[in-house]
């Protein structure tokens, strides 16, 4: 029988956190996953799942990030049961030692339950992947408002004052930040577009819910 492949170093910590959970704690985790609203963000999904007995907040985020990565890596025709068996067997390797050999069947079933039967985890993985297909994903925004003096040519004192709004937008998973100078009319236009988008979103949500589908928010 071929030896199962090794567990990548960056996955071992997350899997060790799952492995240490008791049967009752595993059942609690599965129950929380079943009740958590899906999102496009790992951190927001973690907030929806919390609290989980046996896992601190930061540990839960690490675990969910690993599980979402696994779910994303699974191809549509991948046999989840075989994948779970492979992961559990790899965790029991002598050079890994995350679980003893006699716990492989139980941990395999635990992974199958999570990766194969938890629809909210599946939706979050797919929605997050869809969201990040865009070249840039909005991170945060800040508006700084200031007064700027207006000078007439040849004079040393300002003849007028003008408000200037600086809109700063950051991008997720990037150091990029974009700055835009706006005036009052620009703010009105942006506000109008946001109101229109929110109205359209409400109509779309009503349609999705009437079709008995899951509405995913970030």
PDB file of C-alpha atoms in Angstrom:
ATOM      1  CA  UNK A   1       0.000   0.000   0.000  1.00  0.00           C
ATOM      2  CA  UNK A   2       1.381   3.389  -0.972  1.00  0.00           C
ATOM      3  CA  UNK A   3       2.182   5.807   1.849  1.00  0.00           C
ATOM      4  CA  UNK A   4      -0.192   8.818   1.889  1.00  0.00           C
ATOM      5  CA  UNK A   5       1.319  12.153   0.800  1.00  0.00           C
ATOM      6  CA  UNK A   6       2.739  14.499   3.452  1.00  0.00           C
ATOM      7  CA  UNK A   7       0.701  17.378   4.883  1.00  0.00           C
ATOM      8  CA  UNK A   8       2.002  20.803   3.739  1.00  0.00           C
ATOM      9  CA  UNK A   9       3.600  22.756   6.570  1.00  0.00           C
ATOM     10  CA  UNK A  10       1.188  25.673   6.250  1.00  0.00           C
ATOM     11  CA  UNK A  11      -1.781  23.296   6.692  1.00  0.00           C
ATOM     12  CA  UNK A  12      -0.560  21.377   9.722  1.00  0.00           C
ATOM     13  CA  UNK A  13      -1.489  23.940  12.363  1.00  0.00           C
ATOM     14  CA  UNK A  14      -5.095  24.248  11.164  1.00  0.00           C
ATOM     15  CA  UNK A  15      -5.493  20.476  10.971  1.00  0.00           C
ATOM     16  CA  UNK A  16      -3.947  20.056  14.426  1.00  0.00           C
ATOM     17  CA  UNK A  17      -6.614  22.409  15.806  1.00  0.00           C
ATOM     18  CA  UNK A  18      -9.334  20.254  14.260  1.00  0.00           C
ATOM     19  CA  UNK A  19      -7.691  17.051  15.463  1.00  0.00           C
ATOM     20  CA  UNK A  20      -7.664  18.129  19.110  1.00  0.00           C
ATOM     21  CA  UNK A  21     -11.442  18.680  19.217  1.00  0.00           C
ATOM     22  CA  UNK A  22     -13.430  16.146  21.203  1.00  0.00           C
ATOM     23  CA  UNK A  23     -16.451  14.362  19.736  1.00  0.00           C
ATOM     24  CA  UNK A  24     -18.814  16.832  21.400  1.00  0.00           C
ATOM     25  CA  UNK A  25     -16.741  19.801  20.183  1.00  0.00           C
ATOM     26  CA  UNK A  26     -16.725  18.416  16.638  1.00  0.00           C
ATOM     27  CA  UNK A  27     -20.505  18.071  16.760  1.00  0.00           C
ATOM     28  CA  UNK A  28     -20.746  21.682  18.002  1.00  0.00           C
ATOM     29  CA  UNK A  29     -18.509  22.862  15.155  1.00  0.00           C
ATOM     30  CA  UNK A  30     -20.587  21.053  12.534  1.00  0.00           C
ATOM     31  CA  UNK A  31     -23.758  22.487  14.029  1.00  0.00           C
ATOM     32  CA  UNK A  32     -22.350  26.018  13.920  1.00  0.00           C
ATOM     33  CA  UNK A  33     -21.364  25.569  10.274  1.00  0.00           C
ATOM     34  CA  UNK A  34     -24.886  24.428   9.436  1.00  0.00           C
ATOM     35  CA  UNK A  35     -26.397  27.563  11.000  1.00  0.00           C
ATOM     36  CA  UNK A  36     -23.876  30.172   9.777  1.00  0.00           C
ATOM     37  CA  UNK A  37     -24.936  32.459   6.946  1.00  0.00           C
ATOM     38  CA  UNK A  38     -22.548  32.116   3.977  1.00  0.00           C
ATOM     39  CA  UNK A  39     -20.477  35.135   2.901  1.00  0.00           C
ATOM     40  CA  UNK A  40     -17.670  35.967   0.476  1.00  0.00           C
ATOM     41  CA  UNK A  41     -15.216  36.698   3.306  1.00  0.00           C
ATOM     42  CA  UNK A  42     -13.444  34.211   5.581  1.00  0.00           C
ATOM     43  CA  UNK A  43     -13.401  36.674   8.495  1.00  0.00           C
ATOM     44  CA  UNK A  44     -17.111  37.447   8.164  1.00  0.00           C
ATOM     45  CA  UNK A  45     -17.953  33.753   7.851  1.00  0.00           C
ATOM     46  CA  UNK A  46     -15.905  33.083  10.992  1.00  0.00           C
ATOM     47  CA  UNK A  47     -17.922  35.746  12.805  1.00  0.00           C
ATOM     48  CA  UNK A  48     -21.111  33.999  11.696  1.00  0.00           C
ATOM     49  CA  UNK A  49     -19.829  30.623  12.906  1.00  0.00           C
ATOM     50  CA  UNK A  50     -18.604  31.810  16.330  1.00  0.00           C
ATOM     51  CA  UNK A  51     -18.499  30.771  19.076  1.00  0.00           C
ATOM     52  CA  UNK A  52     -17.167  27.230  18.682  1.00  0.00           C
ATOM     53  CA  UNK A  53     -16.345  25.211  21.768  1.00  0.00           C
ATOM     54  CA  UNK A  54     -12.660  24.342  21.839  1.00  0.00           C
ATOM     55  CA  UNK A  55     -11.507  27.002  19.366  1.00  0.00           C
ATOM     56  CA  UNK A  56     -10.479  30.567  20.071  1.00  0.00           C
ATOM     57  CA  UNK A  57     -11.495  33.294  17.622  1.00  0.00           C
ATOM     58  CA  UNK A  58      -8.115  33.417  15.862  1.00  0.00           C
ATOM     59  CA  UNK A  59      -7.909  29.615  15.778  1.00  0.00           C
ATOM     60  CA  UNK A  60     -11.359  29.386  14.192  1.00  0.00           C
ATOM     61  CA  UNK A  61     -10.296  31.798  11.438  1.00  0.00           C
ATOM     62  CA  UNK A  62      -7.217  29.662  10.720  1.00  0.00           C
ATOM     63  CA  UNK A  63      -9.325  26.487  10.582  1.00  0.00           C
ATOM     64  CA  UNK A  64     -11.956  27.990   8.294  1.00  0.00           C
ATOM     65  CA  UNK A  65      -9.327  29.446   5.971  1.00  0.00           C
ATOM     66  CA  UNK A  66      -7.823  25.963   5.565  1.00  0.00           C
ATOM     67  CA  UNK A  67     -11.208  24.269   5.070  1.00  0.00           C
ATOM     68  CA  UNK A  68     -12.263  26.871   2.491  1.00  0.00           C
ATOM     69  CA  UNK A  69      -8.958  26.366   0.661  1.00  0.00           C
ATOM     70  CA  UNK A  70      -9.590  22.615   0.638  1.00  0.00           C
ATOM     71  CA  UNK A  71     -13.124  23.116  -0.626  1.00  0.00           C
ATOM     72  CA  UNK A  72     -11.942  25.468  -3.361  1.00  0.00           C
ATOM     73  CA  UNK A  73      -9.223  22.998  -4.403  1.00  0.00           C
ATOM     74  CA  UNK A  74     -11.705  20.131  -4.728  1.00  0.00           C
ATOM     75  CA  UNK A  75     -12.698  19.678  -8.346  1.00  0.00           C
ATOM     76  CA  UNK A  76     -16.396  19.062  -9.124  1.00  0.00           C
ATOM     77  CA  UNK A  77     -15.843  15.357  -9.763  1.00  0.00           C
ATOM     78  CA  UNK A  78     -13.446  14.822  -6.861  1.00  0.00           C
ATOM     79  CA  UNK A  79     -14.528  12.037  -4.501  1.00  0.00           C
ATOM     80  CA  UNK A  80     -14.816  13.836  -1.147  1.00  0.00           C
ATOM     81  CA  UNK A  81     -14.646  10.560   0.756  1.00  0.00           C
ATOM     82  CA  UNK A  82     -11.366   9.555  -0.906  1.00  0.00           C
ATOM     83  CA  UNK A  83      -9.956  13.045  -0.366  1.00  0.00           C
ATOM     84  CA  UNK A  84     -10.895  12.957   3.339  1.00  0.00           C
ATOM     85  CA  UNK A  85      -9.350   9.497   3.723  1.00  0.00           C
ATOM     86  CA  UNK A  86      -6.129  10.737   2.135  1.00  0.00           C
ATOM     87  CA  UNK A  87      -5.918  13.785   4.416  1.00  0.00           C
ATOM     88  CA  UNK A  88      -6.632  11.762   7.569  1.00  0.00           C
ATOM     89  CA  UNK A  89      -4.127   9.077   6.583  1.00  0.00           C
ATOM     90  CA  UNK A  90      -1.494  11.748   5.901  1.00  0.00           C
ATOM     91  CA  UNK A  91      -2.130  13.221   9.357  1.00  0.00           C
ATOM     92  CA  UNK A  92      -1.286   9.836  10.908  1.00  0.00           C
ATOM     93  CA  UNK A  93       2.073   9.515   9.152  1.00  0.00           C
ATOM     94  CA  UNK A  94       4.976   8.962  11.542  1.00  0.00           C
ATOM     95  CA  UNK A  95       6.672  12.174  10.385  1.00  0.00           C
ATOM     96  CA  UNK A  96       3.487  14.205  10.913  1.00  0.00           C
ATOM     97  CA  UNK A  97       1.867  12.646  13.981  1.00  0.00           C
ATOM     98  CA  UNK A  98      -1.254  14.798  14.169  1.00  0.00           C
ATOM     99  CA  UNK A  99      -3.526  11.831  14.930  1.00  0.00           C
ATOM    100  CA  UNK A 100      -2.868   8.172  15.873  1.00  0.00           C
ATOM    101  CA  UNK A 101      -3.773   5.515  13.319  1.00  0.00           C
ATOM    102  CA  UNK A 102      -6.817   4.341  15.274  1.00  0.00           C
ATOM    103  CA  UNK A 103      -8.396   7.815  14.941  1.00  0.00           C
ATOM    104  CA  UNK A 104      -8.146   7.926  11.137  1.00  0.00           C
ATOM    105  CA  UNK A 105     -11.687   6.546  10.503  1.00  0.00           C
ATOM    106  CA  UNK A 106     -13.327   8.989  12.915  1.00  0.00           C
ATOM    107  CA  UNK A 107     -11.425  11.991  11.582  1.00  0.00           C
ATOM    108  CA  UNK A 108     -12.172  10.891   8.021  1.00  0.00           C
ATOM    109  CA  UNK A 109     -15.901  10.936   8.745  1.00  0.00           C
ATOM    110  CA  UNK A 110     -15.515  14.350  10.402  1.00  0.00           C
ATOM    111  CA  UNK A 111     -13.884  15.774   7.241  1.00  0.00           C
ATOM    112  CA  UNK A 112     -16.519  14.156   5.025  1.00  0.00           C
ATOM    113  CA  UNK A 113     -19.228  15.809   7.101  1.00  0.00           C
ATOM    114  CA  UNK A 114     -17.551  19.216   6.772  1.00  0.00           C
ATOM    115  CA  UNK A 115     -16.388  19.130   3.147  1.00  0.00           C
ATOM    116  CA  UNK A 116     -19.166  17.041   1.662  1.00  0.00           C
ATOM    117  CA  UNK A 117     -22.325  17.965   3.530  1.00  0.00           C
ATOM    118  CA  UNK A 118     -21.998  21.526   4.811  1.00  0.00           C
ATOM    119  CA  UNK A 119     -23.665  23.687   2.153  1.00  0.00           C
ATOM    120  CA  UNK A 120     -22.830  27.010   3.844  1.00  0.00           C
ATOM    121  CA  UNK A 121     -19.111  26.238   3.713  1.00  0.00           C
ATOM    122  CA  UNK A 122     -19.456  25.250   0.057  1.00  0.00           C
ATOM    123  CA  UNK A 123     -21.343  28.437  -0.816  1.00  0.00           C
ATOM    124  CA  UNK A 124     -18.781  30.604   0.996  1.00  0.00           C
ATOM    125  CA  UNK A 125     -15.900  28.943  -0.865  1.00  0.00           C
ATOM    126  CA  UNK A 126     -17.589  29.362  -4.254  1.00  0.00           C
ATOM    127  CA  UNK A 127     -18.792  32.915  -3.572  1.00  0.00           C
ATOM    128  CA  UNK A 128     -15.373  34.019  -2.364  1.00  0.00           C
ATOM    129  CA  UNK A 129     -13.761  32.598  -5.475  1.00  0.00           C
ATOM    130  CA  UNK A 130     -16.326  34.374  -7.650  1.00  0.00           C
ATOM    131  CA  UNK A 131     -15.801  37.689  -5.852  1.00  0.00           C
ATOM    132  CA  UNK A 132     -12.039  37.587  -6.342  1.00  0.00           C
ATOM    133  CA  UNK A 133     -12.289  36.918 -10.062  1.00  0.00           C
ATOM    134  CA  UNK A 134     -12.459  40.719 -10.395  1.00  0.00           C
ATOM    135  CA  UNK A 135      -9.182  42.527 -10.920  1.00  0.00           C
ATOM    136  CA  UNK A 136      -9.705  44.628  -7.793  1.00  0.00           C
ATOM    137  CA  UNK A 137     -11.897  44.020  -4.746  1.00  0.00           C
ATOM    138  CA  UNK A 138     -12.923  46.951  -2.563  1.00  0.00           C
ATOM    139  CA  UNK A 139     -11.240  46.966   0.829  1.00  0.00           C
ATOM    140  CA  UNK A 140     -12.111  50.187   2.619  1.00  0.00           C
ATOM    141  CA  UNK A 141     -12.840  53.852   2.007  1.00  0.00           C
ATOM    142  CA  UNK A 142     -12.130  57.078   3.822  1.00  0.00           C
ATOM    143  CA  UNK A 143     -13.107  60.650   2.968  1.00  0.00           C
ATOM    144  CA  UNK A 144     -10.987  63.554   4.181  1.00  0.00           C
ATOM    145  CA  UNK A 145     -12.551  67.012   3.873  1.00  0.00           C
ATOM    146  CA  UNK A 146     -10.527  70.201   3.863  1.00  0.00           C
ATOM    147  CA  UNK A 147     -10.763  73.861   2.897  1.00  0.00           C
ATOM    148  CA  UNK A 148      -8.386  75.104   0.224  1.00  0.00           C
ATOM    149  CA  UNK A 149      -7.639  78.809  -0.343  1.00  0.00           C
ATOM    150  CA  UNK A 150      -8.185  80.274  -3.799  1.00  0.00           C
ATOM    151  CA  UNK A 151      -5.761  83.009  -4.792  1.00  0.00           C
ATOM    152  CA  UNK A 152      -6.115  85.605  -7.508  1.00  0.00           C
ATOM    153  CA  UNK A 153      -3.011  86.127  -9.603  1.00  0.00           C
ATOM    154  CA  UNK A 154      -0.714  88.719  -8.049  1.00  0.00           C
ATOM    155  CA  UNK A 155      -2.324  88.714  -4.600  1.00  0.00           C
ATOM    156  CA  UNK A 156      -0.877  87.293  -1.413  1.00  0.00           C
ATOM    157  CA  UNK A 157      -4.141  86.739   0.368  1.00  0.00           C
ATOM    158  CA  UNK A 158      -6.889  84.269  -0.570  1.00  0.00           C
ATOM    159  CA  UNK A 159      -9.939  85.725  -2.262  1.00  0.00           C
ATOM    160  CA  UNK A 160     -12.095  82.626  -1.719  1.00  0.00           C
ATOM    161  CA  UNK A 161     -12.191  79.253  -0.008  1.00  0.00           C
ATOM    162  CA  UNK A 162     -13.097  75.945  -1.629  1.00  0.00           C
ATOM    163  CA  UNK A 163     -13.994  72.643   0.064  1.00  0.00           C
ATOM    164  CA  UNK A 164     -12.125  69.626  -1.297  1.00  0.00           C
ATOM    165  CA  UNK A 165     -13.016  66.050  -0.415  1.00  0.00           C
ATOM    166  CA  UNK A 166     -10.329  63.396  -0.825  1.00  0.00           C
ATOM    167  CA  UNK A 167     -11.773  59.917  -1.296  1.00  0.00           C
ATOM    168  CA  UNK A 168      -9.237  57.193  -0.490  1.00  0.00           C
ATOM    169  CA  UNK A 169     -10.063  53.620  -1.546  1.00  0.00           C
ATOM    170  CA  UNK A 170      -7.945  50.607  -0.616  1.00  0.00           C
ATOM    171  CA  UNK A 171      -7.888  47.235  -2.361  1.00  0.00           C
ATOM    172  CA  UNK A 172      -8.157  43.848  -0.645  1.00  0.00           C
ATOM    173  CA  UNK A 173      -4.910  41.826  -0.489  1.00  0.00           C
ATOM    174  CA  UNK A 174      -2.916  44.715  -1.917  1.00  0.00           C
ATOM    175  CA  UNK A 175      -0.954  47.767  -0.832  1.00  0.00           C
ATOM    176  CA  UNK A 176      -2.675  49.778  -3.552  1.00  0.00           C
ATOM    177  CA  UNK A 177      -4.623  52.863  -2.516  1.00  0.00           C
ATOM    178  CA  UNK A 178      -6.384  55.218  -4.906  1.00  0.00           C
ATOM    179  CA  UNK A 179      -7.115  58.868  -4.081  1.00  0.00           C
ATOM    180  CA  UNK A 180      -9.783  60.959  -5.825  1.00  0.00           C
ATOM    181  CA  UNK A 181     -10.444  64.682  -5.374  1.00  0.00           C
ATOM    182  CA  UNK A 182     -14.180  65.431  -5.178  1.00  0.00           C
ATOM    183  CA  UNK A 183     -16.390  68.466  -4.841  1.00  0.00           C
ATOM    184  CA  UNK A 184     -19.891  68.703  -3.396  1.00  0.00           C
ATOM    185  CA  UNK A 185     -21.573  67.798  -6.685  1.00  0.00           C
ATOM    186  CA  UNK A 186     -19.428  64.675  -6.921  1.00  0.00           C
ATOM    187  CA  UNK A 187     -20.630  63.616  -3.474  1.00  0.00           C
ATOM    188  CA  UNK A 188     -24.237  64.071  -4.579  1.00  0.00           C
ATOM    189  CA  UNK A 189     -23.622  61.957  -7.701  1.00  0.00           C
ATOM    190  CA  UNK A 190     -21.925  59.185  -5.709  1.00  0.00           C
ATOM    191  CA  UNK A 191     -24.721  59.226  -3.151  1.00  0.00           C
ATOM    192  CA  UNK A 192     -27.300  58.981  -5.934  1.00  0.00           C
ATOM    193  CA  UNK A 193     -25.528  56.008  -7.494  1.00  0.00           C
ATOM    194  CA  UNK A 194     -25.246  54.246  -4.129  1.00  0.00           C
ATOM    195  CA  UNK A 195     -28.962  54.787  -3.460  1.00  0.00           C
ATOM    196  CA  UNK A 196     -29.802  53.383  -6.890  1.00  0.00           C
ATOM    197  CA  UNK A 197     -27.577  50.348  -6.325  1.00  0.00           C
ATOM    198  CA  UNK A 198     -29.137  49.667  -2.924  1.00  0.00           C
ATOM    199  CA  UNK A 199     -32.611  49.857  -4.423  1.00  0.00           C
ATOM    200  CA  UNK A 200     -31.629  47.407  -7.150  1.00  0.00           C
ATOM    201  CA  UNK A 201     -30.060  45.115  -4.570  1.00  0.00           C
ATOM    202  CA  UNK A 202     -33.330  45.047  -2.609  1.00  0.00           C
ATOM    203  CA  UNK A 203     -35.249  44.040  -5.739  1.00  0.00           C
ATOM    204  CA  UNK A 204     -32.681  41.344  -6.521  1.00  0.00           C
ATOM    205  CA  UNK A 205     -32.818  40.020  -2.974  1.00  0.00           C
ATOM    206  CA  UNK A 206     -36.611  39.762  -3.123  1.00  0.00           C
ATOM    207  CA  UNK A 207     -36.264  37.807  -6.377  1.00  0.00           C
ATOM    208  CA  UNK A 208     -33.607  35.454  -4.948  1.00  0.00           C
ATOM    209  CA  UNK A 209     -35.583  34.770  -1.792  1.00  0.00           C
ATOM    210  CA  UNK A 210     -38.786  34.200  -3.768  1.00  0.00           C
ATOM    211  CA  UNK A 211     -36.864  31.562  -5.724  1.00  0.00           C
ATOM    212  CA  UNK A 212     -35.875  29.960  -2.379  1.00  0.00           C
ATOM    213  CA  UNK A 213     -32.168  30.470  -3.039  1.00  0.00           C
ATOM    214  CA  UNK A 214     -29.514  31.566  -0.559  1.00  0.00           C
ATOM    215  CA  UNK A 215     -28.653  35.272  -0.535  1.00  0.00           C
ATOM    216  CA  UNK A 216     -24.915  35.766  -0.012  1.00  0.00           C
ATOM    217  CA  UNK A 217     -23.531  38.936   1.483  1.00  0.00           C
ATOM    218  CA  UNK A 218     -19.979  39.903   2.213  1.00  0.00           C
TER     219      UNK A 218
END
